[in-house]
Coordinates of C-alpha atoms and ligand atoms in Angstrom, one line a residue:
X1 CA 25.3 2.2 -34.3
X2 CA 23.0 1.8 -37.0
X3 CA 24.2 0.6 -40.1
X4 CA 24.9 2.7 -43.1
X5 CA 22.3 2.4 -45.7
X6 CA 24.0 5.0 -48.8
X7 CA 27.5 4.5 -48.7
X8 CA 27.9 5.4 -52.2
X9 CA 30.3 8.6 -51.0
X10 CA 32.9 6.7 -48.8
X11 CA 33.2 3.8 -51.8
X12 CA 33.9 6.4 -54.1
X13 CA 36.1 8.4 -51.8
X14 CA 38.1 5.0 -52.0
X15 CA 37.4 4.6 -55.5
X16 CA 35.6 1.3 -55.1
X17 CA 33.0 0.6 -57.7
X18 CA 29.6 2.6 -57.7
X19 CA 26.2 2.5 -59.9
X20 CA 26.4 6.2 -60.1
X21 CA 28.0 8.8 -58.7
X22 CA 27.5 10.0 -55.7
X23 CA 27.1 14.1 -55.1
X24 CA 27.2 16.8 -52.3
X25 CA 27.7 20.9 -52.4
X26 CA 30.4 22.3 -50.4
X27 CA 28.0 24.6 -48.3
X28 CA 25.1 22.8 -48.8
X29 CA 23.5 24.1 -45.8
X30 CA 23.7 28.3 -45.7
X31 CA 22.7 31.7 -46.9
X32 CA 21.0 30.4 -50.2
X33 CA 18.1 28.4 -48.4
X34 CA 15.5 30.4 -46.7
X35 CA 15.2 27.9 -44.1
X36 CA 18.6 28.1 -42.8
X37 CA 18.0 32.3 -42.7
X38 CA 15.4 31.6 -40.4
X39 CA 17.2 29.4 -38.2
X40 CA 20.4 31.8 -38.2
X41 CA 18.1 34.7 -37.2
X42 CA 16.6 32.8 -34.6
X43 CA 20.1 31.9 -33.2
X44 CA 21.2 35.6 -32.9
X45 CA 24.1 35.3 -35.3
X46 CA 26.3 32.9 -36.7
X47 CA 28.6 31.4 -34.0
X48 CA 25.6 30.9 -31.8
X49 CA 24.6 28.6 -34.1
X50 CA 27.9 27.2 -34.3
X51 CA 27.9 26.6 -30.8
X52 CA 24.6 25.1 -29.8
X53 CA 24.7 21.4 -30.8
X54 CA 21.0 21.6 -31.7
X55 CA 20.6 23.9 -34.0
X56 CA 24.0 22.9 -35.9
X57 CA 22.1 19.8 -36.2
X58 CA 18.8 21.2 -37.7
X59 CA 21.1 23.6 -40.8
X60 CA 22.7 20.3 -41.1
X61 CA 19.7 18.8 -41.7
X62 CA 18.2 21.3 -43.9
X63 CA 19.8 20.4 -47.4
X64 CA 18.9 17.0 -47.0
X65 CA 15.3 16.7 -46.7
X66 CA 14.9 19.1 -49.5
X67 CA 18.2 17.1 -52.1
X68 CA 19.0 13.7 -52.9
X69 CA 22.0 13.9 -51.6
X70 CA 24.8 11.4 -50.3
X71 CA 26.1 13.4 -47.6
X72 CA 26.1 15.5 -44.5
X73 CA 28.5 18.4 -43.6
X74 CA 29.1 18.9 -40.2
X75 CA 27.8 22.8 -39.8
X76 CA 30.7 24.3 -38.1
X77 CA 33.5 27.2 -39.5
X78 CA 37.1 26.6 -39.9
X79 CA 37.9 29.4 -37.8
X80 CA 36.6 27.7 -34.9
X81 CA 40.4 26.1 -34.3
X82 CA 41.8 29.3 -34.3
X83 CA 39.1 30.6 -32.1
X84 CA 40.2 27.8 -29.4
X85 CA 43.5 28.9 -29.9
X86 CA 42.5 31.9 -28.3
X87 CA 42.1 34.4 -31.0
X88 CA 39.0 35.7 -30.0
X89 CA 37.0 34.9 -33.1
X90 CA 33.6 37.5 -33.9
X91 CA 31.6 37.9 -37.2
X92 CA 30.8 41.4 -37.9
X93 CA 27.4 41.8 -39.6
X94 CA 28.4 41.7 -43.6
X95 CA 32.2 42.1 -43.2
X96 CA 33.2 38.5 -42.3
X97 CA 35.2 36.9 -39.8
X98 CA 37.2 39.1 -37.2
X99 CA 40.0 38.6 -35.0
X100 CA 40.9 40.5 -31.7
X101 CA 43.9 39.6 -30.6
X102 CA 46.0 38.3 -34.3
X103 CA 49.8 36.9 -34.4
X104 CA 51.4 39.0 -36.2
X105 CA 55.1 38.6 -35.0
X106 CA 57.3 35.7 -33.7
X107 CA 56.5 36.7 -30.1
X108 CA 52.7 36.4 -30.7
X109 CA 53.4 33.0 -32.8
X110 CA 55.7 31.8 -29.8
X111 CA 53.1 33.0 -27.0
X112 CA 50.3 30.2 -29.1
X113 CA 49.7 27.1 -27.1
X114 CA 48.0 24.2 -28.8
X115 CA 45.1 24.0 -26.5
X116 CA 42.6 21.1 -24.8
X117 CA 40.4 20.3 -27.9
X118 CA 37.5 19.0 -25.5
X119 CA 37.9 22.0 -23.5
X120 CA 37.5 24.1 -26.1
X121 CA 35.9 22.8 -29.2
X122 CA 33.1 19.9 -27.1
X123 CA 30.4 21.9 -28.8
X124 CA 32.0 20.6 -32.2
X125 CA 32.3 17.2 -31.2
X126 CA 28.6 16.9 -29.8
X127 CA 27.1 18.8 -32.8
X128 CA 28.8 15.7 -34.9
X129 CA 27.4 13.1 -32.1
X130 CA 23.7 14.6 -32.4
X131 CA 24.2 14.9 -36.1
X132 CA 25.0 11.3 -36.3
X133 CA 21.6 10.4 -34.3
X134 CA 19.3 12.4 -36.4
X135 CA 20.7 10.9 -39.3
X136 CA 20.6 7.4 -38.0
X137 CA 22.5 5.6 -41.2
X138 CA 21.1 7.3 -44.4
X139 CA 24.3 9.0 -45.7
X140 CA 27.7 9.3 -44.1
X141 CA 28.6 12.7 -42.6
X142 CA 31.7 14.7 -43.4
X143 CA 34.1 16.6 -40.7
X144 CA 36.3 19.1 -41.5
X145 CA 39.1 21.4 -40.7
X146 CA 40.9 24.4 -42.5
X147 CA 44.5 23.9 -44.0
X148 CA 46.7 25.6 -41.2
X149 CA 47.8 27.7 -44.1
X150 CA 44.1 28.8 -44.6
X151 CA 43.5 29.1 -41.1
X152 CA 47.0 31.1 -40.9
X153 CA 45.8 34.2 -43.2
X154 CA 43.1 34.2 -41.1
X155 CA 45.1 34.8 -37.8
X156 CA 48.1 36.4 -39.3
X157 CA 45.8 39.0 -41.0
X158 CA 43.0 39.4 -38.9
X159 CA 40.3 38.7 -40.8
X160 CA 39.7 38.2 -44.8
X161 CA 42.4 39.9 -46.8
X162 CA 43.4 40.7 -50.3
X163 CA 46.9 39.6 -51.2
X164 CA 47.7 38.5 -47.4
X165 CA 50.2 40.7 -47.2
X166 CA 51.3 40.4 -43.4
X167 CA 51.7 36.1 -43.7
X168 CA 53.3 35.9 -47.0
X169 CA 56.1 39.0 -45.3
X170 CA 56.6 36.5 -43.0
X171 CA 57.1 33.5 -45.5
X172 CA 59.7 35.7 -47.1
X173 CA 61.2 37.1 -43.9
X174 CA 60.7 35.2 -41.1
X175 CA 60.0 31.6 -42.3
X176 CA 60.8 30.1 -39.1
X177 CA 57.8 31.9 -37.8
X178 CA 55.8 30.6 -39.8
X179 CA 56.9 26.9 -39.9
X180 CA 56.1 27.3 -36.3
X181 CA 52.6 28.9 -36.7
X182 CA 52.1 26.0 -39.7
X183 CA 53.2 23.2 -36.8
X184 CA 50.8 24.4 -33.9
X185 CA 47.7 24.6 -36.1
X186 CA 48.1 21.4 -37.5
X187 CA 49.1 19.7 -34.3
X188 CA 45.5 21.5 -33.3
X189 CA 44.3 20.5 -36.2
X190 CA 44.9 16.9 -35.8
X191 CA 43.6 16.9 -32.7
X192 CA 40.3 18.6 -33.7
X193 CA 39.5 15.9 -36.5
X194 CA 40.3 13.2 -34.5
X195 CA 38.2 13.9 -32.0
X196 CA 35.5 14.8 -35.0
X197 CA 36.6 11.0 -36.0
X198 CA 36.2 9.6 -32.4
X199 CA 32.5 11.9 -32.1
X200 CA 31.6 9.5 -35.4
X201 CA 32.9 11.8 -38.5
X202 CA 32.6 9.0 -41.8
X203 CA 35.1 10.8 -43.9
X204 CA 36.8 14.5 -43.3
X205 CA 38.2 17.0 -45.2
X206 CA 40.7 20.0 -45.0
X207 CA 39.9 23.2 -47.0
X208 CA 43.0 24.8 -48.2
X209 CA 41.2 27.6 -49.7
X210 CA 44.0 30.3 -49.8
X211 CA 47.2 28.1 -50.2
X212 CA 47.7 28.1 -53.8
X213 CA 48.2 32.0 -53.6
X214 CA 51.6 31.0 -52.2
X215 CA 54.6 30.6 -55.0
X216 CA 54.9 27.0 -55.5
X217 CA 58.1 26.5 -53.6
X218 CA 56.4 28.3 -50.4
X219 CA 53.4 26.1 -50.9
X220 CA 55.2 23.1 -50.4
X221 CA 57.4 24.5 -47.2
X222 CA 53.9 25.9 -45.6
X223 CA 50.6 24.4 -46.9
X224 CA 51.8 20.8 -48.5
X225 CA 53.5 19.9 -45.8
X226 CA 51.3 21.4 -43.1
X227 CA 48.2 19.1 -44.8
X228 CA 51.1 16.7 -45.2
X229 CA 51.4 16.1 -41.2
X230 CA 48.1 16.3 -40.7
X231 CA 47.0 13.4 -43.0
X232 CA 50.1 11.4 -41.1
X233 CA 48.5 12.0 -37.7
X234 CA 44.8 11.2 -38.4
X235 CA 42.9 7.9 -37.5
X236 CA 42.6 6.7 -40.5
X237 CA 40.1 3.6 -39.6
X238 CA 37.3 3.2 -37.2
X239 CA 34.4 0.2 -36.5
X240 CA 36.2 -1.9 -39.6
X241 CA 36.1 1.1 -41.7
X242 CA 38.7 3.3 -43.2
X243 CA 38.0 7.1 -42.8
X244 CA 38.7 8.6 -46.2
X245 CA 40.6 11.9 -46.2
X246 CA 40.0 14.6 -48.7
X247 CA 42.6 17.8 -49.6
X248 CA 40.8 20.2 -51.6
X249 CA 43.1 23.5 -52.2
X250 CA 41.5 25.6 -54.5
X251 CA 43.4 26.6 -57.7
X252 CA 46.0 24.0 -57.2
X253 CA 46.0 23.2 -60.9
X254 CA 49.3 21.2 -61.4
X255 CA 50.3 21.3 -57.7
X256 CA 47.1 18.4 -57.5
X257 CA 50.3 16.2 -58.7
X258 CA 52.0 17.0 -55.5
X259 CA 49.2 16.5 -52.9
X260 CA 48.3 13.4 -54.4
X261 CA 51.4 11.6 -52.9
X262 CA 50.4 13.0 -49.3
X263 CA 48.4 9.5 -48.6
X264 CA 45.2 11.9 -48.7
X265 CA 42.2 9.4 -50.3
X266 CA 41.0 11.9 -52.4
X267 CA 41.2 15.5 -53.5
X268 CA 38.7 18.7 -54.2
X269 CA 39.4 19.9 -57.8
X270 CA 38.3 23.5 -58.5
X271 CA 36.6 24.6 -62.0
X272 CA 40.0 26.2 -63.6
X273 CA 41.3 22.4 -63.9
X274 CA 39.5 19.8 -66.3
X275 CA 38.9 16.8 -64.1
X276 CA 40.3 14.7 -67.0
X277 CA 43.4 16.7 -67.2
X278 CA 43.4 16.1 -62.8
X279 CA 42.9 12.5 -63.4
X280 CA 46.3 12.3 -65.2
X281 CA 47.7 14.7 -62.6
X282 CA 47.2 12.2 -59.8
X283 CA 47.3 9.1 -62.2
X284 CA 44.8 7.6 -60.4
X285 CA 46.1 7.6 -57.3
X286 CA 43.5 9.3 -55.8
X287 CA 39.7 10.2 -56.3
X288 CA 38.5 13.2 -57.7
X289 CA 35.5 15.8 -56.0
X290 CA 34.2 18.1 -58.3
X291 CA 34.3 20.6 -60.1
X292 CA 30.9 22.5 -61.5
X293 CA 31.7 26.5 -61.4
X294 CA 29.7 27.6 -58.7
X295 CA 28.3 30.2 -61.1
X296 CA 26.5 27.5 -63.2
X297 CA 23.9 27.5 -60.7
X298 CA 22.9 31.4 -61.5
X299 CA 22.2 30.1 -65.0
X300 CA 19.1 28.3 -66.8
X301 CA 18.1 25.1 -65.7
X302 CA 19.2 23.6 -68.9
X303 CA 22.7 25.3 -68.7
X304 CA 23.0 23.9 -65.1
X305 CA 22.0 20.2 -66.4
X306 CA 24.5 21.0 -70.0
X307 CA 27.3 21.7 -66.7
X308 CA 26.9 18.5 -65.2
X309 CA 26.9 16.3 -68.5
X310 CA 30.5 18.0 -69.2
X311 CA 31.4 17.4 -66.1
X312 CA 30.7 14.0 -65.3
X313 CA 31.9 13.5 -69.2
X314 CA 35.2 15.6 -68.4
X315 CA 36.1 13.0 -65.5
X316 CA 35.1 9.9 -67.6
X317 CA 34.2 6.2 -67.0
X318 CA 35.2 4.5 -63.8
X319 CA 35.1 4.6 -60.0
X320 CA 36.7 7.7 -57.9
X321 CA 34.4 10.7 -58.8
X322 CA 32.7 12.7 -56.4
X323 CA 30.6 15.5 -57.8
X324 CA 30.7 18.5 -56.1
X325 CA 31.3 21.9 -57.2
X326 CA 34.7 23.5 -57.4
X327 CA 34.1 25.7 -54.7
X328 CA 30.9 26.6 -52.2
X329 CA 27.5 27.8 -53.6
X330 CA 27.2 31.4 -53.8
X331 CA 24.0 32.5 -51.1
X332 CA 22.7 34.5 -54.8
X333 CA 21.2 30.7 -56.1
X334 CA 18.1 29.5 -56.2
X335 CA 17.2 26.8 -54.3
X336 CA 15.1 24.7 -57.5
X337 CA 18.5 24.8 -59.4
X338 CA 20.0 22.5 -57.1
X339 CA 17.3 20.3 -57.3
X340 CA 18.2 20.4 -61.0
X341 CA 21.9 19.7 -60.6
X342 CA 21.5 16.6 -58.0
X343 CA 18.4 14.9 -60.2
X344 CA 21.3 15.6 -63.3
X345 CA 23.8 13.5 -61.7
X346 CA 21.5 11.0 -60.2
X347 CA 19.8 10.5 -64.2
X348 CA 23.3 11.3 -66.1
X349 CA 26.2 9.2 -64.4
X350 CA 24.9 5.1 -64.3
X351 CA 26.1 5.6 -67.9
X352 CA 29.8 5.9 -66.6
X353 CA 29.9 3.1 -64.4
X354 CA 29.6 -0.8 -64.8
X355 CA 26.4 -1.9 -63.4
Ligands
1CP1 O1 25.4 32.9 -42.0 C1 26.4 33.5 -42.2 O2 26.4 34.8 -42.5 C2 27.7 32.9 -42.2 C3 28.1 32.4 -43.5 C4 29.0 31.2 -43.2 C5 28.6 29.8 -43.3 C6 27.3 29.3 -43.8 C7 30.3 31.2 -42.7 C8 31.1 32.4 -42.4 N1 30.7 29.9 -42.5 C9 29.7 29.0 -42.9 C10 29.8 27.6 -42.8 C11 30.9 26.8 -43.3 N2 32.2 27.4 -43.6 C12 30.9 25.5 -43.6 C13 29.7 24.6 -43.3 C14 29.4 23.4 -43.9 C15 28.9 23.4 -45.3 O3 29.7 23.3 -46.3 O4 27.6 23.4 -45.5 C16 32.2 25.2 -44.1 C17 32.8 23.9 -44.6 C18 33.0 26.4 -44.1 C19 34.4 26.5 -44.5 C20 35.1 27.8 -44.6 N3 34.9 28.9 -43.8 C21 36.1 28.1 -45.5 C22 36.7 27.1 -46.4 C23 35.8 26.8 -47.6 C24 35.6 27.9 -48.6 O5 34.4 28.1 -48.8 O6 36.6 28.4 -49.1 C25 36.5 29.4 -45.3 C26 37.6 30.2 -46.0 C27 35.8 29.9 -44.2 C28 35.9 31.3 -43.5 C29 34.6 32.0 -43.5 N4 33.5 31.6 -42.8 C30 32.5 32.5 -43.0 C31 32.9 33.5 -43.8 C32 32.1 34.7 -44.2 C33 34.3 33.3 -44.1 C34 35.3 34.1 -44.8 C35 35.4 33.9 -46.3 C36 36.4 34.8 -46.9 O7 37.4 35.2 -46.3 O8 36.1 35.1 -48.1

């Protein structure tokens, strides 16, 4: 395999020393580029691009040979696990992702077999060895999984919800249920990223969008330690290098304390927490990715560049920064004012780190 020539994201995913910091977008490749329009309505529809190793490749791709970026993200869905689960996963034009057959009840939760990730999910694993070929050593590329919290609303509601009603009844009346919804995912779950890892995944991260609706106490029971045995059952080191692991639940504010002493590498910090008021959170126990409000980027060009000064200032001097936004660009931005915000990091942070 050819050897990695910009490891800049992995060192500071470890927080190892840097000349700068290094930056991707979570959804860098998607709606807001015209490019990867084209290549979705050439597809047919979302999970046929999803599913053809090809052309996950190509939207991959696409952000990079247009921003300076130092990293790749796999181009997948974190419904794809509950999908192989047998869910019957559809997207229906403008609504969002759809369920057929949901668990709602401890009968449907017991019914749930873990199944044969190869099996089921091969078109994940060959999208990451294809994506690993085109990109033959220039940045690292980043799996990824949903928090089987995340991935629970999903399956317990049926689709997007406000308030997940139906999952958080069943955290208050049948928590068994759901301990035993929370253990099959992530038993799925671990076998989906390590065969992500084994495909040639550099570093991988679980999105736990929707856990920090949960009442503190119920996020520890259901997403914490969910995440928790995932990040226990993951390889954590392949070909001499360790394969950092990144927790990013959004709105997790003071909770960031908490998943911190998982044994994660890093975490994703949305925009309602300071990064500096994170860093003493996690007291430096783990890097930081983040945290530029996504709606920065429908601003001027000179507020986006004011956003990434206060952020990289907000985190401070030293290794373990990631920039990033706080949560995934918004398909309403303009392409140029991402150029903007990557040339703003690459100019503004040497000044944070010891050359
Ligand atoms: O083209 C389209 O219309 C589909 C839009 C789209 C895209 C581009 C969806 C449907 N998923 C994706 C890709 C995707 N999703 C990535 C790719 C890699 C990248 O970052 O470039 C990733 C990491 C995700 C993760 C994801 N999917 C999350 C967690 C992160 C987050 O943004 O909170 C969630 C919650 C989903 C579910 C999902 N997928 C798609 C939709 C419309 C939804 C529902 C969102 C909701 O309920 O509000």
């Amino acid at each position: 395999m050819t050897a990695l020539r910009n490891d800049l994201l992995l060192r500071a995913l470890l927080r190892r020393p840097v000349p700068r910091t290094p930056v991707w977008i979570m959804r860098q490749a998607g709606r807001y580029l015209p490019e990867y329009r084209a290549t979705r309505a050439g597809a047919g529809d979302f999970m046929s691009l999803c599913r053809n190793p090809e052309l996950a490749c190509e939207v991959t791709m696409q952000p990079l040979r247009r921003y300076a970026l130092d990293a790749a993200i796999l181009f997948s869905d974190i419904l794809t696990v509950p999908d192989a689960m047998g869910l019957g996963l559809h997207f229906v034009g403008g609504e969002g992702p759809k369920f057929e057959r949901p668990v709602q009840n401890a009968d449907a939760v017991r019914a749930l077999r873990v199944p044969d990730v190869e099996k089921t999910l091969g078109y994940v694993f060959d999208a990451v060895r294809t994506i690993r070929r085109e990109l033959d050593g220039a940045v690292p590329l980043i799996g990824f999984a949903g928090s089987p919290f995340t991935c629970g609303t999903y399956m317990v509601e049926g689709g997007s919800s406000r308030g997940f009603p139906t999952i958080r009844g069943l955290a208050s009346e049948a928590p068994e249920v759901l301990d035993e919804l929370m253990d099959k995912v992530a038993e799925t779950t671990i076998e989906y990223l390590n065969a992500q890892i084994e495909a040639g995944a550099q570093a991988v991260q679980i999105f736990d969008t929707w856990g920090a609706a949960l009442e503190p106490g119920d996020f520890r029971r259901f997403s914490l330690a969910s995440m928790q045995r995932i990040v226990d059952g993951l390889t954590r080191e392949k070909d001499g290098r360790r394969i950092p692991v990144v927790l990013f639940t959004k709105g997790a504010g003071e909770l960031l304390s908490d998943l911190a002493e998982t044994g994660c590498d890093a975490l994703g910090v949305d925009w309602t927490t300071d990064l500096g008021t994170a860093r003493e959170y996690v007291r430096d126990k783990v890097a930081l990715q983040g945290n530029l409000d996504p709606a920065t980027l429908r601003e001027s060009a000179d507020a986006v560049r004011a956003g990434v000064a206060e952020t990289l200032a907000s985190y401070g001097d030293g290794p373990g920064h990631v920039f990033n936004l706080g949560h995934g660009i918004t398909p309403d931005v303009d392409p140029d004012r991402v150029t903007v915000l990557v040339d703003a990091v690459h100019e503004l942070s040497p000044q944070y780190h010891e050359s």
